[in-house]
PDB file of C-alpha atoms in Angstrom:
ATOM      1  CA  MET A   1     121.150  -7.187  48.860  1.00 83.00           C
ATOM      2  CA  LYS A   2     120.625  -8.362  45.374  1.00 93.00           C
ATOM      3  CA  VAL A   3     122.635 -11.492  44.765  1.00 97.00           C
ATOM      4  CA  SER A   4     122.659 -12.796  41.275  1.00 98.00           C
ATOM      5  CA  LEU A   5     123.526 -16.288  39.834  1.00 97.00           C
ATOM      6  CA  PHE A   6     125.862 -16.430  36.833  1.00 97.00           C
ATOM      7  CA  ILE A   7     125.237 -20.158  35.901  1.00 95.00           C
ATOM      8  CA  THR A   8     127.840 -20.341  33.040  1.00 95.00           C
ATOM      9  CA  CYS A   9     127.625 -22.366  29.885  1.00 93.00           C
ATOM     10  CA  ILE A  10     128.563 -25.934  30.832  1.00 92.00           C
ATOM     11  CA  SER A  11     126.695 -25.786  34.237  1.00 93.00           C
ATOM     12  CA  ASP A  12     123.493 -24.559  32.346  1.00 92.00           C
ATOM     13  CA  ALA A  13     123.701 -27.101  29.572  1.00 92.00           C
ATOM     14  CA  LEU A  14     125.205 -30.134  31.281  1.00 92.00           C
ATOM     15  CA  PHE A  15     125.133 -29.726  35.086  1.00 94.00           C
ATOM     16  CA  PRO A  16     121.905 -27.936  36.060  1.00 94.00           C
ATOM     17  CA  PRO A  17     121.777 -29.609  39.525  1.00 96.00           C
ATOM     18  CA  ILE A  18     124.736 -27.434  40.549  1.00 96.00           C
ATOM     19  CA  GLY A  19     122.590 -24.284  40.130  1.00 96.00           C
ATOM     20  CA  GLU A  20     119.930 -25.852  42.248  1.00 96.00           C
ATOM     21  CA  ALA A  21     122.356 -26.991  44.942  1.00 97.00           C
ATOM     22  CA  MET A  22     123.814 -23.403  45.058  1.00 97.00           C
ATOM     23  CA  ALA A  23     120.402 -21.755  45.441  1.00 96.00           C
ATOM     24  CA  GLN A  24     119.137 -24.191  48.050  1.00 96.00           C
ATOM     25  CA  LEU A  25     122.297 -23.790  50.048  1.00 97.00           C
ATOM     26  CA  LEU A  26     122.329 -20.044  49.846  1.00 97.00           C
ATOM     27  CA  ALA A  27     118.634 -19.937  50.701  1.00 96.00           C
ATOM     28  CA  ARG A  28     119.510 -21.399  54.077  1.00 95.00           C
ATOM     29  CA  TYR A  29     121.471 -18.162  54.895  1.00 95.00           C
ATOM     30  CA  GLY A  30     118.738 -15.852  53.702  1.00 95.00           C
ATOM     31  CA  VAL A  31     120.183 -15.337  50.235  1.00 95.00           C
ATOM     32  CA  ARG A  32     117.624 -15.601  47.419  1.00 91.00           C
ATOM     33  CA  LEU A  33     119.337 -15.703  44.078  1.00 93.00           C
ATOM     34  CA  HIS A  34     118.213 -13.455  41.159  1.00 96.00           C
ATOM     35  CA  PHE A  35     118.677 -14.922  37.716  1.00 96.00           C
ATOM     36  CA  PRO A  36     119.041 -12.470  34.779  1.00 96.00           C
ATOM     37  CA  GLU A  37     117.823 -14.529  31.749  1.00 94.00           C
ATOM     38  CA  VAL A  38     119.766 -12.218  29.328  1.00 96.00           C
ATOM     39  CA  GLN A  39     123.013 -13.646  30.651  1.00 97.00           C
ATOM     40  CA  THR A  40     125.138 -15.458  28.118  1.00 95.00           C
ATOM     41  CA  CYS A  41     128.644 -16.974  27.742  1.00 96.00           C
ATOM     42  CA  CYS A  42     131.463 -15.015  29.472  1.00 96.00           C
ATOM     43  CA  GLY A  43     133.316 -14.923  26.276  1.00 96.00           C
ATOM     44  CA  GLN A  44     136.254 -17.066  27.333  1.00 94.00           C
ATOM     45  CA  PRO A  45     136.339 -19.541  24.406  1.00 92.00           C
ATOM     46  CA  ALA A  46     136.284 -16.666  21.916  1.00 94.00           C
ATOM     47  CA  PHE A  47     138.897 -14.720  23.847  1.00 94.00           C
ATOM     48  CA  ASN A  48     141.230 -17.686  24.158  1.00 91.00           C
ATOM     49  CA  SER A  49     140.819 -18.333  20.394  1.00 91.00           C
ATOM     50  CA  GLY A  50     141.838 -14.846  19.441  1.00 93.00           C
ATOM     51  CA  TYR A  51     138.282 -13.601  18.564  1.00 96.00           C
ATOM     52  CA  TRP A  52     138.305 -10.600  20.802  1.00 96.00           C
ATOM     53  CA  ASP A  53     135.487  -8.777  19.079  1.00 96.00           C
ATOM     54  CA  GLU A  54     133.196 -11.671  19.547  1.00 97.00           C
ATOM     55  CA  ALA A  55     134.411 -11.875  23.214  1.00 97.00           C
ATOM     56  CA  ARG A  56     133.608  -8.202  23.789  1.00 97.00           C
ATOM     57  CA  ALA A  57     130.163  -8.749  22.432  1.00 97.00           C
ATOM     58  CA  SER A  58     129.625 -11.550  25.033  1.00 97.00           C
ATOM     59  CA  ALA A  59     131.232  -9.531  27.773  1.00 98.00           C
ATOM     60  CA  GLN A  60     129.009  -6.496  27.091  1.00 98.00           C
ATOM     61  CA  THR A  61     125.886  -8.756  27.530  1.00 98.00           C
ATOM     62  CA  ILE A  62     127.299  -9.919  30.849  1.00 98.00           C
ATOM     63  CA  LEU A  63     128.078  -6.366  31.940  1.00 98.00           C
ATOM     64  CA  LYS A  64     124.441  -5.403  31.241  1.00 97.00           C
ATOM     65  CA  ALA A  65     123.090  -8.522  32.773  1.00 97.00           C
ATOM     66  CA  PHE A  66     124.628  -7.980  36.136  1.00 98.00           C
ATOM     67  CA  ASP A  67     124.842  -4.177  36.170  1.00 96.00           C
ATOM     68  CA  GLU A  68     122.263  -3.764  39.089  1.00 95.00           C
ATOM     69  CA  SER A  69     123.521  -6.706  41.126  1.00 97.00           C
ATOM     70  CA  ASP A  70     125.100  -6.391  44.348  1.00 97.00           C
ATOM     71  CA  PHE A  71     127.004  -9.604  44.250  1.00 98.00           C
ATOM     72  CA  VAL A  72     127.348 -12.105  41.254  1.00 98.00           C
ATOM     73  CA  ILE A  73     128.137 -15.764  42.233  1.00 98.00           C
ATOM     74  CA  ALA A  74     129.388 -18.352  39.775  1.00 97.00           C
ATOM     75  CA  PRO A  75     130.072 -22.099  40.204  1.00 96.00           C
ATOM     76  CA  SER A  76     133.149 -21.751  38.064  1.00 94.00           C
ATOM     77  CA  GLY A  77     136.695 -20.457  38.882  1.00 93.00           C
ATOM     78  CA  SER A  78     137.308 -20.315  35.122  1.00 93.00           C
ATOM     79  CA  CYS A  79     134.410 -17.960  34.132  1.00 95.00           C
ATOM     80  CA  THR A  80     134.837 -15.926  37.340  1.00 96.00           C
ATOM     81  CA  GLY A  81     138.521 -15.666  36.408  1.00 95.00           C
ATOM     82  CA  MET A  82     137.716 -14.431  32.978  1.00 96.00           C
ATOM     83  CA  ILE A  83     135.740 -11.622  34.444  1.00 97.00           C
ATOM     84  CA  HIS A  84     138.322 -10.703  37.019  1.00 96.00           C
ATOM     85  CA  HIS A  85     141.499 -10.843  34.756  1.00 95.00           C
ATOM     86  CA  TYR A  86     140.399 -10.324  31.148  1.00 96.00           C
ATOM     87  CA  TYR A  87     137.294  -8.116  31.024  1.00 97.00           C
ATOM     88  CA  PRO A  88     139.568  -5.096  31.966  1.00 96.00           C
ATOM     89  CA  LYS A  89     141.849  -5.996  29.157  1.00 95.00           C
ATOM     90  CA  LEU A  90     139.039  -6.456  26.653  1.00 97.00           C
ATOM     91  CA  PHE A  91     137.863  -2.840  27.457  1.00 97.00           C
ATOM     92  CA  GLU A  92     141.124  -1.107  28.145  1.00 96.00           C
ATOM     93  CA  HIS A  93     140.350   1.346  25.301  1.00 95.00           C
ATOM     94  CA  ASP A  94     136.767   2.081  26.276  1.00 96.00           C
ATOM     95  CA  PRO A  95     136.673   4.157  29.620  1.00 97.00           C
ATOM     96  CA  LEU A  96     132.790   3.557  30.232  1.00 97.00           C
ATOM     97  CA  LEU A  97     133.016  -0.135  29.723  1.00 98.00           C
ATOM     98  CA  LEU A  98     136.269  -0.348  31.449  1.00 98.00           C
ATOM     99  CA  GLU A  99     134.678   1.139  34.517  1.00 97.00           C
ATOM    100  CA  LYS A 100     131.742  -1.230  34.306  1.00 97.00           C
ATOM    101  CA  SER A 101     134.174  -4.138  34.097  1.00 98.00           C
ATOM    102  CA  HIS A 102     136.024  -3.119  37.243  1.00 97.00           C
ATOM    103  CA  ARG A 103     132.698  -2.710  39.075  1.00 97.00           C
ATOM    104  CA  LEU A 104     131.665  -6.272  37.927  1.00 98.00           C
ATOM    105  CA  LYS A 105     135.026  -7.701  38.997  1.00 97.00           C
ATOM    106  CA  GLU A 106     134.743  -6.298  42.550  1.00 97.00           C
ATOM    107  CA  LYS A 107     131.325  -7.862  43.132  1.00 98.00           C
ATOM    108  CA  THR A 108     131.816 -11.226  41.277  1.00 98.00           C
ATOM    109  CA  TYR A 109     132.800 -14.224  43.533  1.00 98.00           C
ATOM    110  CA  GLU A 110     133.263 -18.025  42.887  1.00 97.00           C
ATOM    111  CA  PHE A 111     130.653 -19.941  45.047  1.00 97.00           C
ATOM    112  CA  THR A 112     133.040 -21.128  47.836  1.00 97.00           C
ATOM    113  CA  GLN A 113     134.711 -17.695  48.076  1.00 97.00           C
ATOM    114  CA  PHE A 114     131.271 -16.040  48.473  1.00 97.00           C
ATOM    115  CA  LEU A 115     130.255 -18.625  51.175  1.00 97.00           C
ATOM    116  CA  VAL A 116     133.465 -18.184  53.199  1.00 98.00           C
ATOM    117  CA  GLN A 117     134.539 -14.672  52.526  1.00 96.00           C
ATOM    118  CA  VAL A 118     131.141 -12.787  52.239  1.00 97.00           C
ATOM    119  CA  LEU A 119     128.874 -14.894  54.273  1.00 97.00           C
ATOM    120  CA  GLY A 120     131.500 -16.142  56.724  1.00 97.00           C
ATOM    121  CA  VAL A 121     130.174 -19.666  56.535  1.00 98.00           C
ATOM    122  CA  THR A 122     132.575 -22.574  56.740  1.00 97.00           C
ATOM    123  CA  ASP A 123     130.147 -25.305  58.194  1.00 98.00           C
ATOM    124  CA  VAL A 124     126.851 -25.874  56.271  1.00 98.00           C
ATOM    125  CA  GLY A 125     125.903 -28.700  58.564  1.00 97.00           C
ATOM    126  CA  ALA A 126     126.626 -31.376  56.008  1.00 98.00           C
ATOM    127  CA  TYR A 127     126.822 -35.257  56.715  1.00 98.00           C
ATOM    128  CA  PHE A 128     128.539 -37.199  53.748  1.00 98.00           C
ATOM    129  CA  PRO A 129     130.030 -40.563  54.788  1.00 97.00           C
ATOM    130  CA  HIS A 130     132.236 -41.235  51.829  1.00 98.00           C
ATOM    131  CA  LYS A 131     135.972 -41.166  51.009  1.00 98.00           C
ATOM    132  CA  VAL A 132     136.593 -37.974  48.991  1.00 98.00           C
ATOM    133  CA  THR A 133     139.481 -36.357  47.043  1.00 98.00           C
ATOM    134  CA  TYR A 134     139.841 -32.983  45.543  1.00 98.00           C
ATOM    135  CA  HIS A 135     140.930 -31.565  42.303  1.00 97.00           C
ATOM    136  CA  PRO A 136     141.893 -27.874  42.353  1.00 96.00           C
ATOM    137  CA  SER A 137     141.216 -26.483  38.947  1.00 93.00           C
ATOM    138  CA  CYS A 138     143.906 -24.280  37.307  1.00 92.00           C
ATOM    139  CA  HIS A 139     141.962 -21.065  36.786  1.00 90.00           C
ATOM    140  CA  GLY A 140     140.383 -21.184  40.296  1.00 92.00           C
ATOM    141  CA  SER A 141     143.556 -21.570  42.123  1.00 92.00           C
ATOM    142  CA  ARG A 142     145.858 -19.591  39.830  1.00 89.00           C
ATOM    143  CA  LEU A 143     143.608 -16.702  38.687  1.00 88.00           C
ATOM    144  CA  LEU A 144     141.493 -16.341  41.812  1.00 93.00           C
ATOM    145  CA  GLY A 145     143.832 -17.651  44.512  1.00 92.00           C
ATOM    146  CA  ILE A 146     141.194 -20.288  45.689  1.00 95.00           C
ATOM    147  CA  LYS A 147     143.085 -22.326  48.185  1.00 94.00           C
ATOM    148  CA  GLU A 148     141.591 -22.542  51.709  1.00 96.00           C
ATOM    149  CA  GLU A 149     137.828 -22.004  51.107  1.00 97.00           C
ATOM    150  CA  PRO A 150     137.093 -25.370  49.597  1.00 97.00           C
ATOM    151  CA  MET A 151     139.198 -26.982  52.347  1.00 97.00           C
ATOM    152  CA  GLN A 152     137.506 -25.152  55.092  1.00 98.00           C
ATOM    153  CA  LEU A 153     134.114 -26.162  53.850  1.00 98.00           C
ATOM    154  CA  MET A 154     135.112 -29.836  53.465  1.00 98.00           C
ATOM    155  CA  SER A 155     136.871 -29.925  56.817  1.00 97.00           C
ATOM    156  CA  HIS A 156     133.464 -29.420  58.485  1.00 98.00           C
ATOM    157  CA  VAL A 157     131.520 -32.070  56.794  1.00 98.00           C
ATOM    158  CA  GLU A 158     130.759 -34.955  59.207  1.00 97.00           C
ATOM    159  CA  GLY A 159     131.520 -38.484  58.305  1.00 97.00           C
ATOM    160  CA  MET A 160     133.604 -37.591  55.390  1.00 98.00           C
ATOM    161  CA  GLU A 161     137.120 -39.043  54.889  1.00 98.00           C
ATOM    162  CA  PHE A 162     139.293 -36.797  52.838  1.00 98.00           C
ATOM    163  CA  VAL A 163     142.404 -37.977  51.094  1.00 98.00           C
ATOM    164  CA  THR A 164     144.826 -35.687  49.186  1.00 98.00           C
ATOM    165  CA  LEU A 165     145.132 -36.075  45.534  1.00 98.00           C
ATOM    166  CA  PRO A 166     148.670 -36.797  44.345  1.00 97.00           C
ATOM    167  CA  TYR A 167     150.105 -34.017  42.136  1.00 96.00           C
ATOM    168  CA  ALA A 168     146.828 -32.262  42.761  1.00 96.00           C
ATOM    169  CA  GLU A 169     147.847 -29.009  41.171  1.00 93.00           C
ATOM    170  CA  ASP A 170     148.677 -30.588  37.891  1.00 95.00           C
ATOM    171  CA  CYS A 171     146.342 -29.563  35.007  1.00 94.00           C
ATOM    172  CA  CYS A 172     143.667 -32.262  34.057  1.00 94.00           C
ATOM    173  CA  GLY A 173     144.284 -31.333  30.355  1.00 92.00           C
ATOM    174  CA  PHE A 174     140.804 -29.796  29.657  1.00 90.00           C
ATOM    175  CA  GLY A 175     141.707 -26.024  29.045  1.00 84.00           C
ATOM    176  CA  GLY A 176     138.602 -25.452  27.053  1.00 78.00           C
ATOM    177  CA  THR A 177     139.752 -25.145  23.336  1.00 81.00           C
ATOM    178  CA  PHE A 178     143.162 -26.747  24.299  1.00 84.00           C
ATOM    179  CA  ALA A 179     141.427 -30.061  24.601  1.00 82.00           C
ATOM    180  CA  ILE A 180     140.437 -29.822  20.860  1.00 82.00           C
ATOM    181  CA  LYS A 181     143.325 -28.133  19.537  1.00 86.00           C
ATOM    182  CA  MET A 182     145.969 -30.340  21.293  1.00 88.00           C
ATOM    183  CA  SER A 183     143.830 -33.483  21.862  1.00 89.00           C
ATOM    184  CA  GLU A 184     146.636 -35.993  22.209  1.00 93.00           C
ATOM    185  CA  ILE A 185     148.500 -33.994  24.783  1.00 94.00           C
ATOM    186  CA  SER A 186     145.170 -33.216  26.564  1.00 91.00           C
ATOM    187  CA  GLY A 187     144.292 -37.013  26.570  1.00 93.00           C
ATOM    188  CA  ALA A 188     147.696 -37.929  28.077  1.00 95.00           C
ATOM    189  CA  MET A 189     147.208 -35.342  30.845  1.00 96.00           C
ATOM    190  CA  VAL A 190     143.685 -36.539  31.745  1.00 96.00           C
ATOM    191  CA  GLU A 191     144.882 -40.168  31.778  1.00 96.00           C
ATOM    192  CA  GLU A 192     147.604 -39.149  34.282  1.00 97.00           C
ATOM    193  CA  LYS A 193     145.119 -37.194  36.374  1.00 97.00           C
ATOM    194  CA  SER A 194     142.628 -40.134  36.463  1.00 97.00           C
ATOM    195  CA  GLN A 195     145.446 -42.436  37.560  1.00 97.00           C
ATOM    196  CA  HIS A 196     146.242 -40.264  40.468  1.00 98.00           C
ATOM    197  CA  VAL A 197     142.510 -40.113  41.370  1.00 98.00           C
ATOM    198  CA  LEU A 198     142.371 -43.939  41.390  1.00 98.00           C
ATOM    199  CA  GLU A 199     145.519 -44.122  43.530  1.00 98.00           C
ATOM    200  CA  THR A 200     143.556 -42.521  46.289  1.00 98.00           C
ATOM    201  CA  ASP A 201     140.873 -45.221  46.329  1.00 98.00           C
ATOM    202  CA  ALA A 202     138.282 -42.281  46.736  1.00 98.00           C
ATOM    203  CA  GLU A 203     134.742 -42.995  46.153  1.00 98.00           C
ATOM    204  CA  VAL A 204     134.048 -39.261  45.129  1.00 98.00           C
ATOM    205  CA  LEU A 205     136.135 -36.809  43.204  1.00 98.00           C
ATOM    206  CA  VAL A 206     135.090 -33.187  43.889  1.00 98.00           C
ATOM    207  CA  GLY A 207     136.007 -30.027  42.229  1.00 97.00           C
ATOM    208  CA  LEU A 208     134.870 -26.449  41.498  1.00 96.00           C
ATOM    209  CA  ASP A 209     134.969 -26.207  37.612  1.00 94.00           C
ATOM    210  CA  MET A 210     132.517 -28.266  35.538  1.00 92.00           C
ATOM    211  CA  GLY A 211     135.133 -28.334  32.559  1.00 92.00           C
ATOM    212  CA  CYS A 212     137.667 -30.339  34.719  1.00 94.00           C
ATOM    213  CA  LEU A 213     134.917 -32.490  36.206  1.00 95.00           C
ATOM    214  CA  LEU A 214     133.538 -33.330  32.654  1.00 94.00           C
ATOM    215  CA  ASN A 215     136.995 -34.198  31.421  1.00 95.00           C
ATOM    216  CA  ILE A 216     138.169 -36.288  34.368  1.00 96.00           C
ATOM    217  CA  GLY A 217     134.777 -37.892  34.961  1.00 96.00           C
ATOM    218  CA  GLY A 218     134.545 -38.710  31.178  1.00 95.00           C
ATOM    219  CA  ASN A 219     137.963 -40.497  31.414  1.00 96.00           C
ATOM    220  CA  LEU A 220     137.114 -42.394  34.609  1.00 97.00           C
ATOM    221  CA  LYS A 221     133.711 -43.600  32.912  1.00 96.00           C
ATOM    222  CA  PHE A 222     135.508 -44.544  29.776  1.00 95.00           C
ATOM    223  CA  GLN A 223     137.950 -46.787  32.021  1.00 95.00           C
ATOM    224  CA  GLY A 224     134.820 -48.136  33.554  1.00 97.00           C
ATOM    225  CA  LYS A 225     135.854 -46.895  37.150  1.00 96.00           C
ATOM    226  CA  PRO A 226     133.087 -46.219  39.594  1.00 94.00           C
ATOM    227  CA  VAL A 227     134.216 -42.945  40.907  1.00 97.00           C
ATOM    228  CA  ARG A 228     131.401 -40.499  41.470  1.00 97.00           C
ATOM    229  CA  VAL A 229     132.383 -36.875  40.101  1.00 97.00           C
ATOM    230  CA  MET A 230     130.713 -33.896  41.927  1.00 97.00           C
ATOM    231  CA  HIS A 231     130.931 -30.176  42.140  1.00 97.00           C
ATOM    232  CA  LEU A 232     131.551 -29.153  45.783  1.00 98.00           C
ATOM    233  CA  ALA A 233     128.111 -27.337  45.870  1.00 98.00           C
ATOM    234  CA  GLU A 234     126.535 -30.570  44.998  1.00 98.00           C
ATOM    235  CA  LEU A 235     128.348 -32.514  47.745  1.00 98.00           C
ATOM    236  CA  LEU A 236     127.490 -29.881  50.352  1.00 98.00           C
ATOM    237  CA  TYR A 237     123.849 -29.861  49.451  1.00 98.00           C
ATOM    238  CA  GLU A 238     123.536 -33.548  49.349  1.00 98.00           C
ATOM    239  CA  GLY A 239     125.202 -33.686  52.751  1.00 98.00           C
ATOM    240  CA  VAL A 240     122.793 -31.136  54.199  1.00 97.00           C
ATOM    241  CA  LYS A 241     119.822 -33.359  52.886  1.00 96.00           C
ATOM    242  CA  ASN A 242     121.513 -36.347  54.486  1.00 96.00           C
ATOM    243  CA  ARG A 243     121.599 -34.696  57.801  1.00 93.00           C
ATOM    244  CA  GLU A 244     118.089 -33.483  57.563  1.00 91.00           C
ATOM    245  CA  HIS A 245     116.914 -36.993  56.529  1.00 88.00           C
ATOM    246  CA  ALA A 246     118.750 -38.526  59.562  1.00 84.00           C
ATOM    247  CA  ALA A 247     116.956 -36.020  61.812  1.00 82.00           C
ATOM    248  CA  GLY A 248     113.583 -36.737  60.295  1.00 78.00           C
ATOM    249  CA  VAL A 249     113.157 -33.234  58.903  1.00 70.00           C
TER     250      VAL A 249
END
């Protein structure tokens, strides 16, 4: 099967190790990721700002980039949610592109959903001896229904102490353009989220969306708090390397 990586803008520009972690983990299960270089932004910033023509242009590039893929995997619930919920809206008056958007929707998965739902993997053999808390991003949980998949994967990480984040489902305040347009409200929201993270005494905050991790991580760093912020793919891959190192592999 032809499995393609949709890297997303923030991951490509600011968090390239996430893509590497995904590729390395999936390779352990015989999945070699294809990377169409023509891919671009999913169009969500333009869509959310009301520039639907520009969003359609980006979306058409994405439709073309992954037209021949059997599966498309992204490290972001937000960008995956854009494809699932808003591409059909963008192309509702274009029968051909509407059909293509539905085909893309059916084969596009957020990373943890692909691991658990498609590959049937819940235990990657990771060892990560740290105290960890988890922030469920709004788009991942509300648009895609991501609930159990990350919890199943983390529950099998040996040595990890998991602590529940208070008010975990509250938004961190990023929201893409919201953080710019409503900066004072956004700032207050991330301050509150960071305080809840600190209440857990966790060494590591893990999540599935780089926008949230960038926002919360930036606030924690601004406060001088030594909380490590990671995408779950990074945590799992580091955990696998820990196990292999301990075994002398």
